[in-house]
């Protein structure tokens, strides 16, 4: 057996940590069995976007057409999605439902797929049970969602709306009502955040999630200027770049203090500029922010996750920037849902070629609307390809072959489990 084949089979048998919203907390709470493939596929944003761009009528997406008609229309539209992974991902789902059956007729596909679902009684929780552990984002303003979680499904505290929410005043009202505490001043908000993080941590939340896609400037905060920015935000005003920087740093300091107190982590997501309008992400600005938090002793272990293939200039300077006392503090992940093989390979090569495999926690989002998680399967193939290529071309004589499997397991699953404290 070749090294590549052995690695591929090894990873196929290795359960991963699913880091993302494959389902909502309410879907887990209801846990209804799936009846047809279409009802699940047509919750996938990538599928809906591809079909709408094709000009498919909304009746076949969210309208009154029967699920059989929706599935037939979807399978027809896939022929026009070359360049997108959606057709391959649906094929992966069909292989999961039908096994080796290569049926092409839409009527027969429909019948066999629904029969498969009926015989398996597949529910959201049953699908998630295949993973080593699951992390699902839950809004800081929605503590009632905690009832949906279990021993292997953990809440990821989503506090992004604090920084870049569209209606800050409305968010404050929801947050205040959810926690039954005032949030009318900066000091009150900070007290509320501490109490809310405590509640989530007690329910098993391992990390706080924040979207920092537009983080381009660090400004050392102080309560006075952060308070002025808070008042302007509360009144619906637009902050200047300096005000935004001060307020963001103040919120990170507050949340960081709560995270350190309750021994949970930060997950900081960065999306490419094509996906947001808040500004250009700056690795240099993030480094200043993290150094400030470390200086104030409020920097928890932190995961920076970037879209597959998106590697901003200066990122390499962060790889070993926070490795004090022989223990790394800053880790890295890849947002890979829907990403192509080429994009995944570019990101993976960046980290592996710089000796940073120990910092890489694999895929950090999930494929919403699919029975499988095809991005994980695609990443496993890329990982096996890269390590087998290293073995064939760059591995020195005497290098232990088992080290390839240790690295594969670490990048695919073990590093994530260790980072979140799940191992």
Coordinates of C-alpha atoms in Angstrom, one line a residue:
X1 CA 0.0 0.0 0.0
X2 CA 1.3 3.4 -0.9
X3 CA 1.9 6.1 1.7
X4 CA -0.8 8.3 0.2
X5 CA -3.4 5.4 0.3
X6 CA -2.4 4.6 3.9
X7 CA -2.8 8.2 5.0
X8 CA -6.1 8.5 3.1
X9 CA -7.5 5.5 4.8
X10 CA -6.1 6.6 8.2
X11 CA -7.8 10.0 8.0
X12 CA -11.0 8.5 6.8
X13 CA -11.2 6.5 10.0
X14 CA -10.2 9.5 12.2
X15 CA -13.1 11.5 13.7
X16 CA -12.6 15.2 13.5
X17 CA -13.7 18.1 15.7
X18 CA -16.5 19.9 13.8
X19 CA -16.0 23.6 14.4
X20 CA -19.0 25.4 13.0
X21 CA -22.7 25.8 12.4
X22 CA -23.7 22.7 10.5
X23 CA -27.0 23.1 12.4
X24 CA -28.6 25.7 14.6
X25 CA -29.2 25.2 18.3
X26 CA -33.0 25.1 17.6
X27 CA -32.6 22.4 15.0
X28 CA -30.7 20.3 17.5
X29 CA -33.4 21.0 20.1
X30 CA -36.2 19.8 17.8
X31 CA -33.9 17.0 16.3
X32 CA -36.5 16.1 13.6
X33 CA -35.6 13.2 11.3
X34 CA -35.0 14.2 7.6
X35 CA -37.6 13.0 5.2
X36 CA -36.2 14.1 1.8
X37 CA -32.7 15.2 0.7
X38 CA -34.1 18.4 -0.8
X39 CA -35.4 19.7 2.5
X40 CA -31.8 19.7 3.9
X41 CA -29.9 20.7 0.8
X42 CA -32.1 23.8 0.3
X43 CA -31.0 25.2 3.7
X44 CA -27.4 25.4 2.3
X45 CA -26.5 29.0 1.4
X46 CA -24.1 27.8 -1.3
X47 CA -26.7 25.7 -3.0
X48 CA -29.4 28.5 -2.8
X49 CA -26.9 31.0 -4.2
X50 CA -25.9 28.8 -7.1
X51 CA -29.5 28.1 -8.1
X52 CA -30.6 31.7 -7.8
X53 CA -27.6 32.8 -9.9
X54 CA -28.8 30.3 -12.5
X55 CA -32.2 32.0 -12.5
X56 CA -34.1 29.1 -10.8
X57 CA -37.6 30.2 -9.6
X58 CA -37.9 30.7 -5.9
X59 CA -40.8 28.3 -6.1
X60 CA -38.2 25.5 -6.5
X61 CA -36.1 26.8 -3.6
X62 CA -38.2 28.1 -0.7
X63 CA -41.6 28.0 -2.4
X64 CA -44.6 25.7 -2.7
X65 CA -43.2 23.2 -5.2
X66 CA -43.0 19.6 -4.0
X67 CA -39.6 18.4 -2.7
X68 CA -39.3 16.0 -5.6
X69 CA -39.7 18.9 -8.1
X70 CA -37.1 20.9 -6.1
X71 CA -34.6 18.0 -6.1
X72 CA -35.1 17.5 -9.9
X73 CA -34.5 21.2 -10.6
X74 CA -31.5 21.2 -8.3
X75 CA -29.9 18.2 -10.0
X76 CA -30.5 19.8 -13.4
X77 CA -29.0 23.1 -12.3
X78 CA -25.8 21.4 -11.1
X79 CA -24.7 21.0 -14.7
X80 CA -24.2 24.8 -14.8
X81 CA -22.0 25.0 -11.6
X82 CA -18.6 24.2 -13.1
X83 CA -15.9 25.9 -11.0
X84 CA -18.0 25.5 -7.8
X85 CA -17.6 22.6 -5.4
X86 CA -21.4 22.3 -4.8
X87 CA -21.9 19.6 -7.4
X88 CA -19.1 17.5 -6.0
X89 CA -20.4 18.0 -2.5
X90 CA -23.9 16.9 -3.4
X91 CA -22.3 13.8 -5.1
X92 CA -20.6 13.1 -1.8
X93 CA -24.0 13.3 0.0
X94 CA -25.6 11.0 -2.6
X95 CA -22.7 8.5 -2.1
X96 CA -23.4 8.6 1.6
X97 CA -27.1 8.0 1.1
X98 CA -26.9 5.5 -1.7
X99 CA -23.5 3.8 -1.2
X100 CA -22.0 2.5 -4.5
X101 CA -25.3 3.0 -6.4
X102 CA -24.6 5.2 -9.5
X103 CA -28.2 5.9 -10.3
X104 CA -28.7 9.0 -12.6
X105 CA -32.4 9.1 -13.2
X106 CA -33.9 11.9 -11.0
X107 CA -37.0 9.8 -10.2
X108 CA -35.0 6.8 -9.1
X109 CA -32.6 9.0 -7.1
X110 CA -35.4 10.6 -5.3
X111 CA -37.0 7.3 -4.4
X112 CA -33.8 5.6 -3.2
X113 CA -32.6 8.7 -1.3
X114 CA -35.9 9.0 0.6
X115 CA -35.9 5.3 1.3
X116 CA -32.4 5.6 2.7
X117 CA -33.4 8.4 5.0
X118 CA -36.4 6.6 6.2
X119 CA -34.5 3.4 7.0
X120 CA -31.7 5.3 8.8
X121 CA -34.0 7.8 10.7
X122 CA -31.3 10.4 10.3
X123 CA -31.5 13.4 12.6
X124 CA -29.2 16.4 13.2
X125 CA -27.8 14.8 16.4
X126 CA -27.3 11.5 14.7
X127 CA -25.3 13.1 11.9
X128 CA -23.2 15.0 14.4
X129 CA -22.5 11.9 16.5
X130 CA -20.0 10.8 13.9
X131 CA -17.6 13.6 15.0
X132 CA -15.1 13.6 17.9
X133 CA -16.8 16.7 19.2
X134 CA -18.9 19.5 17.8
X135 CA -18.8 23.3 18.4
X136 CA -21.8 25.4 17.4
X137 CA -21.9 29.2 17.6
X138 CA -24.6 30.6 19.8
X139 CA -25.2 34.4 20.2
X140 CA -24.2 35.9 23.5
X141 CA -27.8 37.3 23.6
X142 CA -29.4 33.9 23.3
X143 CA -28.7 31.9 26.5
X144 CA -31.9 29.9 26.1
X145 CA -30.1 28.0 23.3
X146 CA -27.9 26.3 25.8
X147 CA -30.5 23.6 26.4
X148 CA -29.7 22.1 23.0
X149 CA -26.2 21.1 23.9
X150 CA -24.9 17.8 25.3
X151 CA -21.7 15.9 26.3
X152 CA -20.2 16.1 22.8
X153 CA -21.9 19.2 21.3
X154 CA -20.6 22.4 22.9
X155 CA -21.7 26.0 22.5
X156 CA -19.2 28.5 21.0
X157 CA -20.0 32.0 22.4
X158 CA -20.6 34.3 19.4
X159 CA -19.9 37.9 20.5
X160 CA -19.3 39.4 17.0
X161 CA -22.3 41.6 17.2
X162 CA -20.6 43.6 19.9
X163 CA -18.1 44.9 17.4
X164 CA -19.7 45.0 14.0
X165 CA -23.4 44.5 14.4
X166 CA -25.7 46.5 12.2
X167 CA -27.9 47.8 15.0
X168 CA -25.9 48.1 18.2
X169 CA -28.7 49.6 20.2
X170 CA -31.1 46.8 19.3
X171 CA -28.4 44.3 20.2
X172 CA -27.9 45.9 23.6
X173 CA -31.6 45.6 24.3
X174 CA -31.6 41.9 23.4
X175 CA -28.4 41.3 25.5
X176 CA -29.8 43.2 28.5
X177 CA -33.1 41.2 28.3
X178 CA -31.4 37.9 27.9
X179 CA -29.1 38.5 30.9
X180 CA -31.7 40.5 33.0
X181 CA -29.0 43.1 33.6
X182 CA -28.7 46.7 32.4
X183 CA -26.4 47.6 29.5
X184 CA -26.9 51.4 29.3
X185 CA -23.3 52.4 30.1
X186 CA -20.0 51.0 29.2
X187 CA -19.4 49.9 32.8
X188 CA -22.8 48.2 32.9
X189 CA -22.1 46.4 29.6
X190 CA -18.7 45.1 30.9
X191 CA -20.3 43.8 34.0
X192 CA -23.0 42.1 32.0
X193 CA -20.4 40.5 29.6
X194 CA -18.6 39.0 32.6
X195 CA -21.8 37.5 33.9
X196 CA -22.8 36.2 30.5
X197 CA -19.5 34.6 29.8
X198 CA -19.7 32.9 33.2
X199 CA -23.1 31.4 32.3
X200 CA -21.8 30.1 29.0
X201 CA -18.6 28.7 30.5
X202 CA -20.6 26.9 33.1
X203 CA -22.5 25.2 30.3
X204 CA -19.3 23.9 28.7
X205 CA -18.5 26.6 26.2
X206 CA -14.8 26.3 25.4
X207 CA -14.3 29.6 23.5
X208 CA -15.5 33.1 22.5
X209 CA -15.9 33.7 18.8
X210 CA -15.4 37.1 17.2
X211 CA -15.3 38.2 13.6
X212 CA -12.3 40.6 13.1
X213 CA -12.4 40.7 9.3
X214 CA -12.2 44.5 9.3
X215 CA -9.6 44.8 12.0
X216 CA -7.0 47.2 10.5
X217 CA -5.9 49.5 13.4
X218 CA -4.9 49.1 17.0
X219 CA -5.5 51.9 19.4
X220 CA -4.6 51.5 23.1
X221 CA -8.0 51.8 24.9
X222 CA -9.0 53.7 28.0
X223 CA -12.4 53.7 29.7
X224 CA -13.1 57.4 29.0
X225 CA -12.7 57.3 25.2
X226 CA -14.2 53.8 25.0
X227 CA -17.2 55.1 26.9
X228 CA -17.6 58.0 24.4
X229 CA -17.5 55.5 21.5
X230 CA -20.1 53.4 23.3
X231 CA -22.5 56.3 23.7
X232 CA -22.1 57.2 20.0
X233 CA -22.7 53.6 18.9
X234 CA -25.8 53.4 21.2
X235 CA -27.2 56.5 19.5
X236 CA -26.7 55.0 16.1
X237 CA -23.8 57.1 15.1
X238 CA -20.9 56.0 12.9
X239 CA -17.6 55.8 14.6
X240 CA -14.4 57.2 13.3
X241 CA -11.5 54.7 12.7
X242 CA -9.8 55.8 15.9
X243 CA -13.1 55.5 17.9
X244 CA -13.8 52.0 16.4
X245 CA -10.2 50.9 17.3
X246 CA -10.5 52.1 20.9
X247 CA -13.9 50.5 21.4
X248 CA -12.8 47.2 19.8
X249 CA -9.7 47.0 21.9
X250 CA -11.8 47.7 25.1
X251 CA -14.2 45.0 24.2
X252 CA -11.4 42.5 23.5
X253 CA -9.8 43.4 26.9
X254 CA -13.1 42.9 28.7
X255 CA -13.9 39.6 27.0
X256 CA -10.2 38.5 27.4
X257 CA -10.4 39.1 31.1
X258 CA -13.5 36.9 31.3
X259 CA -12.0 34.3 29.1
X260 CA -8.8 34.1 31.2
X261 CA -10.9 33.9 34.4
X262 CA -13.0 31.0 33.2
X263 CA -10.1 29.3 31.3
X264 CA -11.7 29.5 27.8
X265 CA -10.3 30.7 24.5
X266 CA -10.7 33.2 21.7
X267 CA -11.6 32.2 18.1
X268 CA -10.9 35.2 15.8
X269 CA -12.2 34.8 12.2
X270 CA -10.9 36.8 9.3
X271 CA -12.8 36.8 6.0
X272 CA -11.3 38.2 2.7
X273 CA -12.3 41.7 1.7
X274 CA -14.6 40.4 -1.0
X275 CA -16.9 39.1 1.8
X276 CA -17.1 42.2 4.0
X277 CA -16.9 46.0 3.8
X278 CA -15.5 46.9 7.2
X279 CA -11.9 47.4 6.2
X280 CA -8.7 45.5 5.4
X281 CA -7.4 43.0 8.0
X282 CA -3.9 43.8 9.2
X283 CA -1.8 41.1 10.8
X284 CA 0.4 43.9 12.2
X285 CA -2.6 45.5 14.0
X286 CA -3.7 42.1 15.4
X287 CA -0.2 41.5 16.7
X288 CA -0.3 44.9 18.5
X289 CA -3.7 44.0 20.0
X290 CA -2.6 40.6 21.2
X291 CA 0.6 42.0 22.7
X292 CA -1.5 44.6 24.5
X293 CA -3.8 41.9 25.9
X294 CA -0.8 39.8 26.9
X295 CA 0.8 42.8 28.6
X296 CA -2.5 43.2 30.6
X297 CA -2.6 39.5 31.3
X298 CA -6.0 39.1 29.6
X299 CA -4.9 37.2 26.5
X300 CA -6.3 33.7 26.4
X301 CA -5.1 31.0 24.0
X302 CA -6.3 32.4 20.7
X303 CA -7.2 30.8 17.3
X304 CA -6.9 32.9 14.2
X305 CA -8.9 31.4 11.3
X306 CA -8.7 32.6 7.8
X307 CA -10.6 31.7 4.6
X308 CA -8.9 29.0 2.6
X309 CA -6.4 30.4 0.2
X310 CA -6.5 33.9 1.8
X311 CA -3.1 34.6 3.3
X312 CA -2.7 38.3 3.9
X313 CA 0.8 39.9 3.7
X314 CA 2.6 39.7 7.0
X315 CA 0.8 36.6 8.3
X316 CA 4.0 34.7 8.7
X317 CA 5.2 37.2 11.3
X318 CA 2.5 35.9 13.6
X319 CA 3.4 32.2 13.5
X320 CA 5.9 32.3 16.3
X321 CA 5.0 35.6 17.9
X322 CA 3.3 34.2 21.0
X323 CA 5.1 31.1 22.1
X324 CA 6.2 32.1 25.6
X325 CA 7.3 29.6 28.2
X326 CA 7.5 26.8 25.6
X327 CA 3.8 26.9 25.1
X328 CA 2.3 28.5 22.0
X329 CA -0.6 31.0 22.6
X330 CA -1.6 31.7 19.0
X331 CA -3.0 29.0 16.8
X332 CA -4.4 29.0 13.2
X333 CA -7.2 27.4 11.3
X334 CA -8.7 27.3 7.8
X335 CA -12.3 28.3 6.9
X336 CA -12.8 25.6 4.3
X337 CA -16.6 25.1 3.7
X338 CA -17.0 25.1 -0.1
X339 CA -13.3 25.8 -0.7
X340 CA -11.6 24.3 -3.7
X341 CA -8.8 21.8 -3.5
X342 CA -6.4 24.4 -4.8
X343 CA -7.4 26.9 -2.1
X344 CA -7.1 24.3 0.7
X345 CA -3.7 23.2 -0.7
X346 CA -2.4 26.8 -0.7
X347 CA -3.3 27.3 3.0
X348 CA -2.1 24.0 4.1
X349 CA 1.3 24.4 2.3
X350 CA 1.7 27.8 3.9
X351 CA 1.6 26.4 7.4
X352 CA 3.4 23.1 6.8
X353 CA 6.2 24.6 4.8
X354 CA 6.9 27.0 7.8
X355 CA 7.1 24.3 10.4
X356 CA 3.8 25.3 11.9
X357 CA 1.9 22.0 11.7
X358 CA 1.7 22.0 15.6
X359 CA -0.3 25.3 15.4
X360 CA -2.8 24.3 12.7
X361 CA -6.2 23.1 14.0
X362 CA -7.6 22.2 10.5
X363 CA -11.0 23.2 9.2
X364 CA -12.8 25.7 11.4
X365 CA -16.2 25.9 9.8
X366 CA -18.9 23.4 8.6
X367 CA -20.9 22.7 5.5
X368 CA -24.5 23.9 6.3
X369 CA -27.1 21.9 4.5
X370 CA -25.2 18.7 3.7
X371 CA -25.6 15.3 5.2
X372 CA -21.8 14.9 5.1
X373 CA -19.2 17.5 5.8
X374 CA -17.5 17.4 2.3
X375 CA -15.0 20.2 3.1
X376 CA -13.5 17.9 5.8
X377 CA -13.2 15.0 3.3
X378 CA -11.6 17.3 0.8
X379 CA -9.2 18.7 3.4
X380 CA -8.3 15.1 4.4
X381 CA -7.4 14.3 0.8
X382 CA -5.3 17.4 0.4
X383 CA -3.5 16.7 3.7
X384 CA -2.8 13.1 2.6
X385 CA -1.5 14.4 -0.8
X386 CA 0.8 17.0 0.8
X387 CA 2.3 14.6 3.3
X388 CA 2.8 11.8 0.8
X389 CA 4.4 14.3 -1.6
X390 CA 6.8 15.2 1.3
X391 CA 7.5 11.6 1.8
X392 CA 8.3 11.1 -1.9
X393 CA 10.4 14.2 -2.5
X394 CA 11.6 15.8 0.7
X395 CA 11.7 13.3 3.5
X396 CA 15.3 12.6 4.5
X397 CA 16.6 9.1 4.9
X398 CA 15.8 7.7 8.4
X399 CA 12.9 10.1 9.0
X400 CA 10.3 8.0 10.8
X401 CA 7.3 7.2 8.6
X402 CA 5.0 7.2 11.6
X403 CA 5.7 10.9 12.0
X404 CA 3.6 11.5 8.9
X405 CA 0.6 9.8 10.6
X406 CA 1.2 11.8 13.8
X407 CA 1.2 15.0 11.8
X408 CA -1.9 14.0 9.8
X409 CA -3.9 13.2 13.0
X410 CA -2.7 16.4 14.7
X411 CA -3.7 18.7 11.9
X412 CA -7.0 16.9 11.1
X413 CA -8.2 16.4 14.7
X414 CA -5.8 16.3 17.7
X415 CA -4.7 19.9 17.6
X416 CA -8.3 21.2 17.6
X417 CA -9.2 18.9 20.5
X418 CA -6.2 20.0 22.5
X419 CA -6.8 23.7 21.8
X420 CA -10.4 23.6 22.9
X421 CA -9.6 21.4 25.9
X422 CA -11.6 18.4 24.6
X423 CA -8.8 15.8 24.6

